[in-house]
PDB file of C-alpha atoms and ligand atoms in Angstrom:
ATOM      1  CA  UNK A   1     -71.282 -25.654  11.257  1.00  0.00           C
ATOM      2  CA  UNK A   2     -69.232 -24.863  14.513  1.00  0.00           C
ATOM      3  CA  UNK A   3     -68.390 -21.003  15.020  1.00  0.00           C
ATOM      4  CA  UNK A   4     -64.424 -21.019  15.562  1.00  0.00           C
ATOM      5  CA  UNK A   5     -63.259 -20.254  19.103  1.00  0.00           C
ATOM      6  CA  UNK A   6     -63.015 -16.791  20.211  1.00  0.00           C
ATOM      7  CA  UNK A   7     -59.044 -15.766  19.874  1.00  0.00           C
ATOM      8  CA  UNK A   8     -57.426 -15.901  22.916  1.00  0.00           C
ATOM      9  CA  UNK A   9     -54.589 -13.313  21.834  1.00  0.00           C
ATOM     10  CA  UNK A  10     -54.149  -9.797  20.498  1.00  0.00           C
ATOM     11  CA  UNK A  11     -52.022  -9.625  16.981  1.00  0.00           C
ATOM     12  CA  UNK A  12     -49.908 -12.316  15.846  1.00  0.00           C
ATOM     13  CA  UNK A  13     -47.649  -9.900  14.117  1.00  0.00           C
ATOM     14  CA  UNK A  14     -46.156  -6.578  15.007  1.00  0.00           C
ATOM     15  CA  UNK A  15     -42.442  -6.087  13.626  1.00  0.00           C
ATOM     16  CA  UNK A  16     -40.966  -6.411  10.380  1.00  0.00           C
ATOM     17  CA  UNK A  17     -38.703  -9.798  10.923  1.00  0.00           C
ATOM     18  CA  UNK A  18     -34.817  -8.842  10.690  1.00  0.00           C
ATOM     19  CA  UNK A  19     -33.203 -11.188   8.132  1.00  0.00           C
ATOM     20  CA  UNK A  20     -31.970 -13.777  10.298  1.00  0.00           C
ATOM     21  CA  UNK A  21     -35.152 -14.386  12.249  1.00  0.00           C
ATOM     22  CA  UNK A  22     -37.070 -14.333   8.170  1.00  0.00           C
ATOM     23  CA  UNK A  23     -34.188 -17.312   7.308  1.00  0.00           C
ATOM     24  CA  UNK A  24     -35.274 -19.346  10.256  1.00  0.00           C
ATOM     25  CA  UNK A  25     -38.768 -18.833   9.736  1.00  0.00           C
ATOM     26  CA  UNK A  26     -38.352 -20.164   6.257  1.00  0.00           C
ATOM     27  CA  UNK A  27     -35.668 -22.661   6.887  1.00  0.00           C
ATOM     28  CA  UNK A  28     -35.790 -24.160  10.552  1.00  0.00           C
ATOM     29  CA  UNK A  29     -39.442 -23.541  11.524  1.00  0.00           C
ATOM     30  CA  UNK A  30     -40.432 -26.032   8.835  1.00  0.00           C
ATOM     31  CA  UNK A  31     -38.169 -28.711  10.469  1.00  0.00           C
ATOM     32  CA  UNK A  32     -39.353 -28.173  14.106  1.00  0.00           C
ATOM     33  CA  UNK A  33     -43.125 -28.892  13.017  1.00  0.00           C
ATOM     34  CA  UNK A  34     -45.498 -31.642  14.135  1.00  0.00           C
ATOM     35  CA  UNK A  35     -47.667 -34.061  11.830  1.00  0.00           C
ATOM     36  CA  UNK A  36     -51.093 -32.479  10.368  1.00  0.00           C
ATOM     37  CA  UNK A  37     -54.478 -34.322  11.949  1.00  0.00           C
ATOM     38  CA  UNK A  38     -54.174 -37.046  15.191  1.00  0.00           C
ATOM     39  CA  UNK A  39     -50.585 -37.244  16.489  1.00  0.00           C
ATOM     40  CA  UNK A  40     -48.721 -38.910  19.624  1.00  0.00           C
ATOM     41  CA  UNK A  41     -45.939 -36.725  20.177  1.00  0.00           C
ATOM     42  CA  UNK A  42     -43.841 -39.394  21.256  1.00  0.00           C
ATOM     43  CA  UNK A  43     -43.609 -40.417  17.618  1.00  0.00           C
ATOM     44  CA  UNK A  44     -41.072 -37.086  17.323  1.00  0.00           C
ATOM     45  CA  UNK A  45     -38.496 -38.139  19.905  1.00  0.00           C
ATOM     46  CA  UNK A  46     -39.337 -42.203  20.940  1.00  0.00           C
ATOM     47  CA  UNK A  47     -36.615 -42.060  23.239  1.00  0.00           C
ATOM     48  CA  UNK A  48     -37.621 -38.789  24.881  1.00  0.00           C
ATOM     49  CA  UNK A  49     -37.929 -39.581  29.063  1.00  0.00           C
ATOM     50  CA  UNK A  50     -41.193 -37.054  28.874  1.00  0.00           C
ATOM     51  CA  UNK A  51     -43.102 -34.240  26.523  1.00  0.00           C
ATOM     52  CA  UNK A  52     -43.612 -31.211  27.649  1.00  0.00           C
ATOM     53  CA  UNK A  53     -46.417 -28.738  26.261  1.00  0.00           C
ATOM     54  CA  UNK A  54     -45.679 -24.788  26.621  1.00  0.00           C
ATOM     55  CA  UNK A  55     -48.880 -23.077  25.911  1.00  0.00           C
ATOM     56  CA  UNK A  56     -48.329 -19.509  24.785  1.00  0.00           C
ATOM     57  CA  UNK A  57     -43.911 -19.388  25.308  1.00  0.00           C
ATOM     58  CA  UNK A  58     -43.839 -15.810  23.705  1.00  0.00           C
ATOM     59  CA  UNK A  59     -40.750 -15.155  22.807  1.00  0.00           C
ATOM     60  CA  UNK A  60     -39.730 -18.344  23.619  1.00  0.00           C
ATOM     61  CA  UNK A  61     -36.730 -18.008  26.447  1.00  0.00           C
ATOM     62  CA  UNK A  62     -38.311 -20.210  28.887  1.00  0.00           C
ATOM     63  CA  UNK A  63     -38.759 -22.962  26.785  1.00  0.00           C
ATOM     64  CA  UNK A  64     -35.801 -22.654  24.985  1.00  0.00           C
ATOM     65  CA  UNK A  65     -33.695 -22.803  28.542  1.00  0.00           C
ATOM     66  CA  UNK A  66     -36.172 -26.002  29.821  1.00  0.00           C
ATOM     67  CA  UNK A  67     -35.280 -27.842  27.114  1.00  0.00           C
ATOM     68  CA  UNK A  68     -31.886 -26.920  27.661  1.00  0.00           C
ATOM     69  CA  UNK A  69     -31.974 -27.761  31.036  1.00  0.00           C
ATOM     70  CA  UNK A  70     -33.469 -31.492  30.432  1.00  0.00           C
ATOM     71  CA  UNK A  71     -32.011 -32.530  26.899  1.00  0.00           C
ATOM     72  CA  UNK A  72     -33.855 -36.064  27.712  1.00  0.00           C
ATOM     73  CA  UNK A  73     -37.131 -34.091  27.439  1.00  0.00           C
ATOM     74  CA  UNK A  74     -38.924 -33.469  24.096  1.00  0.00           C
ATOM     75  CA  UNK A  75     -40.154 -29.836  24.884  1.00  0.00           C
ATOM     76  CA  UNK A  76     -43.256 -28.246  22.294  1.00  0.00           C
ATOM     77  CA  UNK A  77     -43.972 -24.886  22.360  1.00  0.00           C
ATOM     78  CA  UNK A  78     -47.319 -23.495  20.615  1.00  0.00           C
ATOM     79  CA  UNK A  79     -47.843 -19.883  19.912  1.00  0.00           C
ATOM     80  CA  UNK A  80     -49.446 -17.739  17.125  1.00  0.00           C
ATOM     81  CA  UNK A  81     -47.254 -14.780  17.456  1.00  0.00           C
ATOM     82  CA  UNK A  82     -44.644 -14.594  14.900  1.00  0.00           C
ATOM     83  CA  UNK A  83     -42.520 -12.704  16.441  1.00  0.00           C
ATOM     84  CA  UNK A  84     -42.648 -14.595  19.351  1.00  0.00           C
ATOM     85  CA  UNK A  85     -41.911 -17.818  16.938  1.00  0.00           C
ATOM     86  CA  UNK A  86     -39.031 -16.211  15.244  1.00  0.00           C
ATOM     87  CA  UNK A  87     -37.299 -15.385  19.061  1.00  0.00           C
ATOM     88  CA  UNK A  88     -37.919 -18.985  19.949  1.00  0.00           C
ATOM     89  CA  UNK A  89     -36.286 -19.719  16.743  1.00  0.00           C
ATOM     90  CA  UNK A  90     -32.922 -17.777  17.512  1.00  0.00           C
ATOM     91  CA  UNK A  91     -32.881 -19.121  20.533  1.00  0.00           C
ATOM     92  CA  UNK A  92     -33.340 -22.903  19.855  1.00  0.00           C
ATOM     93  CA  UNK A  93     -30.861 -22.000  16.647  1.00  0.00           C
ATOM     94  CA  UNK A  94     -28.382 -20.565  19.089  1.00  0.00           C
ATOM     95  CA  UNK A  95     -28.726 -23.367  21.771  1.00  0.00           C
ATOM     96  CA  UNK A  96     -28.552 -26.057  19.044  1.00  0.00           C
ATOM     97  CA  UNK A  97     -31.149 -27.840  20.928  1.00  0.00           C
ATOM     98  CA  UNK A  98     -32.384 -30.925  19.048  1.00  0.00           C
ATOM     99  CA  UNK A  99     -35.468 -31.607  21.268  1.00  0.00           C
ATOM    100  CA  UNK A 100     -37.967 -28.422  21.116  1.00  0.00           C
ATOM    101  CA  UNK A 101     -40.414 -28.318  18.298  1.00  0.00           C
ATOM    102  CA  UNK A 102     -42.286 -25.351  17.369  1.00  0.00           C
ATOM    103  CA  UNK A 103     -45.887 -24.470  16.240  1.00  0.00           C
ATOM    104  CA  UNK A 104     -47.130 -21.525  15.478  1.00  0.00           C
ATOM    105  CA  UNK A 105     -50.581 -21.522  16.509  1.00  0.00           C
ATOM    106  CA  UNK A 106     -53.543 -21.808  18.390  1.00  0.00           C
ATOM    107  CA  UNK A 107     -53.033 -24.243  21.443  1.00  0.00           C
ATOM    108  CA  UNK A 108     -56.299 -25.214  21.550  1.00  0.00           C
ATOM    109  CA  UNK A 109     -55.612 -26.542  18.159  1.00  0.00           C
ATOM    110  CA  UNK A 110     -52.770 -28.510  19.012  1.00  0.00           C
ATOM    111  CA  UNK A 111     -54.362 -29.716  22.188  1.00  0.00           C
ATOM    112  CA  UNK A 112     -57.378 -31.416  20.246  1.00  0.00           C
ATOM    113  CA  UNK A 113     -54.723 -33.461  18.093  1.00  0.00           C
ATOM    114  CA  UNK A 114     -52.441 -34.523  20.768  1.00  0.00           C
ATOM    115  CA  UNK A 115     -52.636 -38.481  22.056  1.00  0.00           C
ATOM    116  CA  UNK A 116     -54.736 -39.070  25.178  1.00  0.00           C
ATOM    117  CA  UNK A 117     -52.228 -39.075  28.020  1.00  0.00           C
ATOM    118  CA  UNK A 118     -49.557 -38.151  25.704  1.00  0.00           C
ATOM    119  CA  UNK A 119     -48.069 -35.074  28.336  1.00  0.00           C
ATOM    120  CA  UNK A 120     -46.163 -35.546  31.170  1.00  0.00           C
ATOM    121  CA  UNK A 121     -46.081 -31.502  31.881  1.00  0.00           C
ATOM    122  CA  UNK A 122     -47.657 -28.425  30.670  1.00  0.00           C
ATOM    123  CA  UNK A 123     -46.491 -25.335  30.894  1.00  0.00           C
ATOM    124  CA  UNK A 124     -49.297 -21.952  30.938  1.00  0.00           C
ATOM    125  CA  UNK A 125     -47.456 -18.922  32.256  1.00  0.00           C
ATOM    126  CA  UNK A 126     -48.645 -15.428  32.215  1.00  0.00           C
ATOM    127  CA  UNK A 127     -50.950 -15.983  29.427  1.00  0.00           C
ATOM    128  CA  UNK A 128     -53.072 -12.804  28.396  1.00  0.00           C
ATOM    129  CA  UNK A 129     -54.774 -11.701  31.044  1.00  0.00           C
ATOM    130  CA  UNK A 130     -58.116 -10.126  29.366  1.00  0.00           C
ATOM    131  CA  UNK A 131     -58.756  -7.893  32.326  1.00  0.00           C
ATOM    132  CA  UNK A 132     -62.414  -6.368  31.309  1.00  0.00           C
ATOM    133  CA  UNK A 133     -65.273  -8.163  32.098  1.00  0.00           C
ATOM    134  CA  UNK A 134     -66.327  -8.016  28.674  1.00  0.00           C
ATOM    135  CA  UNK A 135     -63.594 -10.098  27.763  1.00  0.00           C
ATOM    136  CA  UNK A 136     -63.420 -12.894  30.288  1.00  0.00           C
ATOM    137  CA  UNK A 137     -64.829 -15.310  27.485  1.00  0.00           C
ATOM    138  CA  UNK A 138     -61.046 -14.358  25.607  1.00  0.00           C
ATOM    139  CA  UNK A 139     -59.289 -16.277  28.699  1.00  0.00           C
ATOM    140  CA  UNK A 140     -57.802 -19.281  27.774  1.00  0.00           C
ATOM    141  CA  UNK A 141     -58.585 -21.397  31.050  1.00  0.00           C
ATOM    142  CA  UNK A 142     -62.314 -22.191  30.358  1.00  0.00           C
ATOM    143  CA  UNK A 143     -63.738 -25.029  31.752  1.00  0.00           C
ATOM    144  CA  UNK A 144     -63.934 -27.053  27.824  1.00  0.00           C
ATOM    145  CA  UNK A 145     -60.329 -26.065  27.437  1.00  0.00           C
ATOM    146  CA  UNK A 146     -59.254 -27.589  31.012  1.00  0.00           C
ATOM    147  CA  UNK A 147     -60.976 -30.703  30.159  1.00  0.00           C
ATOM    148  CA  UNK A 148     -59.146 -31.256  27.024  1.00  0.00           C
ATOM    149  CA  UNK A 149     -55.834 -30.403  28.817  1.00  0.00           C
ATOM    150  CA  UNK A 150     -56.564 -33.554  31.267  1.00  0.00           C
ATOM    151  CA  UNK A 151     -57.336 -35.549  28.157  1.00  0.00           C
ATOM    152  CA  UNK A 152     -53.846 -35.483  26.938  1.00  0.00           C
ATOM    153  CA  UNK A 153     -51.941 -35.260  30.460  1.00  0.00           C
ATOM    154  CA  UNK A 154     -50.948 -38.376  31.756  1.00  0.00           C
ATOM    155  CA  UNK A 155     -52.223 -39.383  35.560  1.00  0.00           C
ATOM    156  CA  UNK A 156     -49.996 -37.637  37.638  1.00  0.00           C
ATOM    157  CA  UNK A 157     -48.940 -35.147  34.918  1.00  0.00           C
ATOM    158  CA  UNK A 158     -47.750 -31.271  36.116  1.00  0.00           C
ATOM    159  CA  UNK A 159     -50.014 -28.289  35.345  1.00  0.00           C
ATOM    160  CA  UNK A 160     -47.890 -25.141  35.755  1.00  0.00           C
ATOM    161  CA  UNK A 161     -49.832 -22.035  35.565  1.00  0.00           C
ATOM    162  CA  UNK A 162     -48.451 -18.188  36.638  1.00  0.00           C
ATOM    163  CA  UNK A 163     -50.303 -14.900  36.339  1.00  0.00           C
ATOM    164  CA  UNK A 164     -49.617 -11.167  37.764  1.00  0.00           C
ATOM    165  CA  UNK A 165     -53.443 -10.894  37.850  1.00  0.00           C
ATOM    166  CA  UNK A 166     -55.176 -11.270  41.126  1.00  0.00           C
ATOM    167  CA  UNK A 167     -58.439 -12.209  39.567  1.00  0.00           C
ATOM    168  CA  UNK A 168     -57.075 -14.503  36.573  1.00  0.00           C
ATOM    169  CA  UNK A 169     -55.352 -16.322  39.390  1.00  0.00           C
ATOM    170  CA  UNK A 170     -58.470 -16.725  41.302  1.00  0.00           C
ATOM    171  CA  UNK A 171     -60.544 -16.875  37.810  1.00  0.00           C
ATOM    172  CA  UNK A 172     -58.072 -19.915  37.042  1.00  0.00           C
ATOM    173  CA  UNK A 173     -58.408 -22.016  40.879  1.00  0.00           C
ATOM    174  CA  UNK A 174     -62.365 -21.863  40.738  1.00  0.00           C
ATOM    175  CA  UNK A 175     -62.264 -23.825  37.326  1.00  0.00           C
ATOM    176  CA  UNK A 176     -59.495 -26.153  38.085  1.00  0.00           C
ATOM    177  CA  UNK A 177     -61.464 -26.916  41.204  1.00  0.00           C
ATOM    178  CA  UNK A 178     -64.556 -27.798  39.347  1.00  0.00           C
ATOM    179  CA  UNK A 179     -62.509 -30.318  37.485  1.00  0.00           C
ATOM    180  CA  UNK A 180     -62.170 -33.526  39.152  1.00  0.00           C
ATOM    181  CA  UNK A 181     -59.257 -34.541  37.083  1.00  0.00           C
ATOM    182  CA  UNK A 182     -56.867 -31.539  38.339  1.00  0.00           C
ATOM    183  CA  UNK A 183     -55.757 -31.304  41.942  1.00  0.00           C
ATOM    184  CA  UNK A 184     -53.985 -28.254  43.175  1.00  0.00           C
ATOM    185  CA  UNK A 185     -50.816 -29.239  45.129  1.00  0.00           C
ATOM    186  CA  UNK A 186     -50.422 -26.097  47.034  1.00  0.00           C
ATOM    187  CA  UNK A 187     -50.040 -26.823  51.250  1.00  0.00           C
ATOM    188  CA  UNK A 188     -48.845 -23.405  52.329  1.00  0.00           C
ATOM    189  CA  UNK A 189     -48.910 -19.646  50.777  1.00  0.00           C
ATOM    190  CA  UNK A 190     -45.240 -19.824  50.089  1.00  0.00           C
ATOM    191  CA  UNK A 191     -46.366 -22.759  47.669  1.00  0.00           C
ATOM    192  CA  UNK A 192     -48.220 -20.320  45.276  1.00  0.00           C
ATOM    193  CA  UNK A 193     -46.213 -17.175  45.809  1.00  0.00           C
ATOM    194  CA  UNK A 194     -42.761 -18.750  44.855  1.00  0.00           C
ATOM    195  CA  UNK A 195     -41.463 -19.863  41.567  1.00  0.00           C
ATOM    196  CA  UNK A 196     -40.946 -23.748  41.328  1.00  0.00           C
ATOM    197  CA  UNK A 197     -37.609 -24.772  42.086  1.00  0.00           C
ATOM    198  CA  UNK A 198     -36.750 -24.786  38.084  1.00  0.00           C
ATOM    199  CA  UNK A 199     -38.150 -21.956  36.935  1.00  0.00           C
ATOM    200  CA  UNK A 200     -37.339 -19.753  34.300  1.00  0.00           C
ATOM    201  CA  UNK A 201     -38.454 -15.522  34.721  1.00  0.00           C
ATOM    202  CA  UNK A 202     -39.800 -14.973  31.219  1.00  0.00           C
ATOM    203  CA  UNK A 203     -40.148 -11.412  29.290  1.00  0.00           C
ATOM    204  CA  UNK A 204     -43.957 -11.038  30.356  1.00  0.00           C
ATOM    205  CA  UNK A 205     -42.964 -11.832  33.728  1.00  0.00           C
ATOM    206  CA  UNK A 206     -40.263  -9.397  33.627  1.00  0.00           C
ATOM    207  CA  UNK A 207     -43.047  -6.326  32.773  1.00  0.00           C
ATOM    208  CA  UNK A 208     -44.983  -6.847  35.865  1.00  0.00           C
ATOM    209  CA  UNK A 209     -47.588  -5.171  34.119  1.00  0.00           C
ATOM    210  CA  UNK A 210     -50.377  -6.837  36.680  1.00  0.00           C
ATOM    211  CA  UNK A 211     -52.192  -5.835  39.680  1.00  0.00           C
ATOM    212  CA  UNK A 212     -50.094  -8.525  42.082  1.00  0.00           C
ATOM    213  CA  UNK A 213     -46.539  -9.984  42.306  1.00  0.00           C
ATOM    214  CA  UNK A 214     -46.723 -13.184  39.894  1.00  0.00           C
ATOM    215  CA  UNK A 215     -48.840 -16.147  41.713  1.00  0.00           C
ATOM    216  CA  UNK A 216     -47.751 -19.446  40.633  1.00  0.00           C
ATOM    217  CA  UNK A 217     -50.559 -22.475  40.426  1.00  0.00           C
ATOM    218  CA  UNK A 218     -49.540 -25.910  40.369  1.00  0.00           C
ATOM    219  CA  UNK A 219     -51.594 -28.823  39.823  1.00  0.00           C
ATOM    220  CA  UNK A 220     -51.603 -32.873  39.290  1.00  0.00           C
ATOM    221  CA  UNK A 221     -53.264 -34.741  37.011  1.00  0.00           C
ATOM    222  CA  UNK A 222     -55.417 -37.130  39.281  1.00  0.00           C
TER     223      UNK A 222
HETATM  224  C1  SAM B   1     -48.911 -12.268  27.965  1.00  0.00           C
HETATM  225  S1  SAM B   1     -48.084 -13.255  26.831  1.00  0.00           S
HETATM  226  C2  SAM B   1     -46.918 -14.194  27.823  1.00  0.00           C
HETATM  227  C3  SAM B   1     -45.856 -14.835  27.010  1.00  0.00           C
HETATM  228  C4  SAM B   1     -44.851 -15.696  27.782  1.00  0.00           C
HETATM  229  N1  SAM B   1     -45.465 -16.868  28.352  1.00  0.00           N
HETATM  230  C5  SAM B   1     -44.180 -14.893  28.859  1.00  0.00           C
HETATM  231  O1  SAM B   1     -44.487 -15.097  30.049  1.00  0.00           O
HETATM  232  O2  SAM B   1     -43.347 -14.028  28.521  1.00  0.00           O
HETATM  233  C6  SAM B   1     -49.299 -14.486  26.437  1.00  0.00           C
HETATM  234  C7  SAM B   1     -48.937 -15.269  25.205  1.00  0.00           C
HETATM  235  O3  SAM B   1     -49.897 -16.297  24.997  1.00  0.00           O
HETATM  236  C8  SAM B   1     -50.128 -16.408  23.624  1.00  0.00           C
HETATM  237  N2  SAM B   1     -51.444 -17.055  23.429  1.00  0.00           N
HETATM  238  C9  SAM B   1     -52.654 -16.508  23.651  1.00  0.00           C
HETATM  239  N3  SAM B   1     -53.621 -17.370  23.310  1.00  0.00           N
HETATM  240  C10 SAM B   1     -52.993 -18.503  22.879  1.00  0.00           C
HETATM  241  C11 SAM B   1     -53.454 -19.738  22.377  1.00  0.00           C
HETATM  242  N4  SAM B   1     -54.761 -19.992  22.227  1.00  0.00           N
HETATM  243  N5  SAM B   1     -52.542 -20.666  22.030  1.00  0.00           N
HETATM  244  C12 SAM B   1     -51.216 -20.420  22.169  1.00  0.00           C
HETATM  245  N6  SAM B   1     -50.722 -19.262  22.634  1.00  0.00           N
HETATM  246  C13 SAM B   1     -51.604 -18.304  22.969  1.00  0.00           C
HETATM  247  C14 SAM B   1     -50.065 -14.964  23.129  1.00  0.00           C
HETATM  248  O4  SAM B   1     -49.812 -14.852  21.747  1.00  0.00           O
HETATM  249  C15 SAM B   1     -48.929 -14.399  23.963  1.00  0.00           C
HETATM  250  O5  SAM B   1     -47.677 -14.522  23.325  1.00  0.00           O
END
């Protein structure tokens, strides 16, 4: 039998939910899911323009303000911290946005199930860094996990990546470039060093808990 994957996060739980975010847990997250098994995403929203994938939103502000921003876009967010889910909640609640769904859980999960070239844009920013050496297996970006991202982006999809690690960031280019289906669009330092033009600063961003200013990766699917 297959071991599972090694986790890519730390807990998935840390405060007691206040009462509003325990309603929406119980109430909304149920009606923001996706299917069990094999599913093509644009099943959810057939008249969406695109679907986006956020990998990892935390507590959920950037995706809640992208699919704000592009109501035409059917925007999924994936993350196994509850907490995290219940902000995304509030905020989606708030918003009244009618195109974000919500998983809680494992990316990697949801990545296996999605449709081949079912993604028009994905979404990885500041995900946890695992700075020891000893725990460079933990990073998300491995080379598997890159290949099954290409699998569901469309040719000419968007890979948006950030870190405030030095070496993630550099960690991150070396597999990408070993992929032949990911091309990095950068032409100038500017390109990595400054947000894209619709960005949104989110709360791990805000911490600047890394070793550099926040280096942003873009790539294509070929
Ligand atoms: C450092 S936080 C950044 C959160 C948010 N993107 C931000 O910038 O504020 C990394 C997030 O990725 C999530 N994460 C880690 N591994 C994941 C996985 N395999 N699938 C989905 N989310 C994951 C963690 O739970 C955590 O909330």
């Amino acid at each position: 039998m297959d071991r599972p994957p090694l986790r890519t996060y730390g807990r998935i739980k840390t405060r007691t939910l206040k009462p509003r975010q325990a309603g929406l847990i119980d109430a909304l997250l149920p009606r923001l899911g996706v299917p069990e098994g094999p599913f093509d995403p644009r099943g959810l929203k057939p008249d969406a323009a695109e679907v986006w994938l956020e990998i990892g939103f935390g507590g959920g502000e950037h995706l809640a303000a992208q699919a704000a921003r592009r109501p035409d876009v059917l925007a999924i967010g994936v993350e196994p911290f509850l907490n995290g889910v219940a902000s995304a909640l509030r905020h989606i609640d708030d918003a009244g946005l009618a195109n974000v769904r919500i998983v809680q859980g494992d990316a990697r999960d949801i990545v296996g199930r999605l449709l081949d070239a079912s993604l028009e844009r994905i979404f990885i920013l500041f995900p946890d860094p695992w700075p020891k050496t000893r725990h460079h297996k933990r990073r998300l970006m491995q080379p598997d996990f890159i290949g099954d991202l290409a699998r569901v982006a469309r040719p000419g999809a968007r890979l948006g990546f950030a870190t405030d690690w030095r070496d993630y960031a550099a960690w991150t280019l070396e597999r990408m470039a070993a992929s032949p289906d990911w091309t990095w669009t950068a032409q100038t330092a500017s390109d990595w060093r400054a947000p894209p033009p619709d960005h949104v600063t989110t709360r791990y961003e805000q911490k600047a808990l890394g070793d550099t200013a926040p280096i942003f990766l873009n790539f294509t699917r070929a």
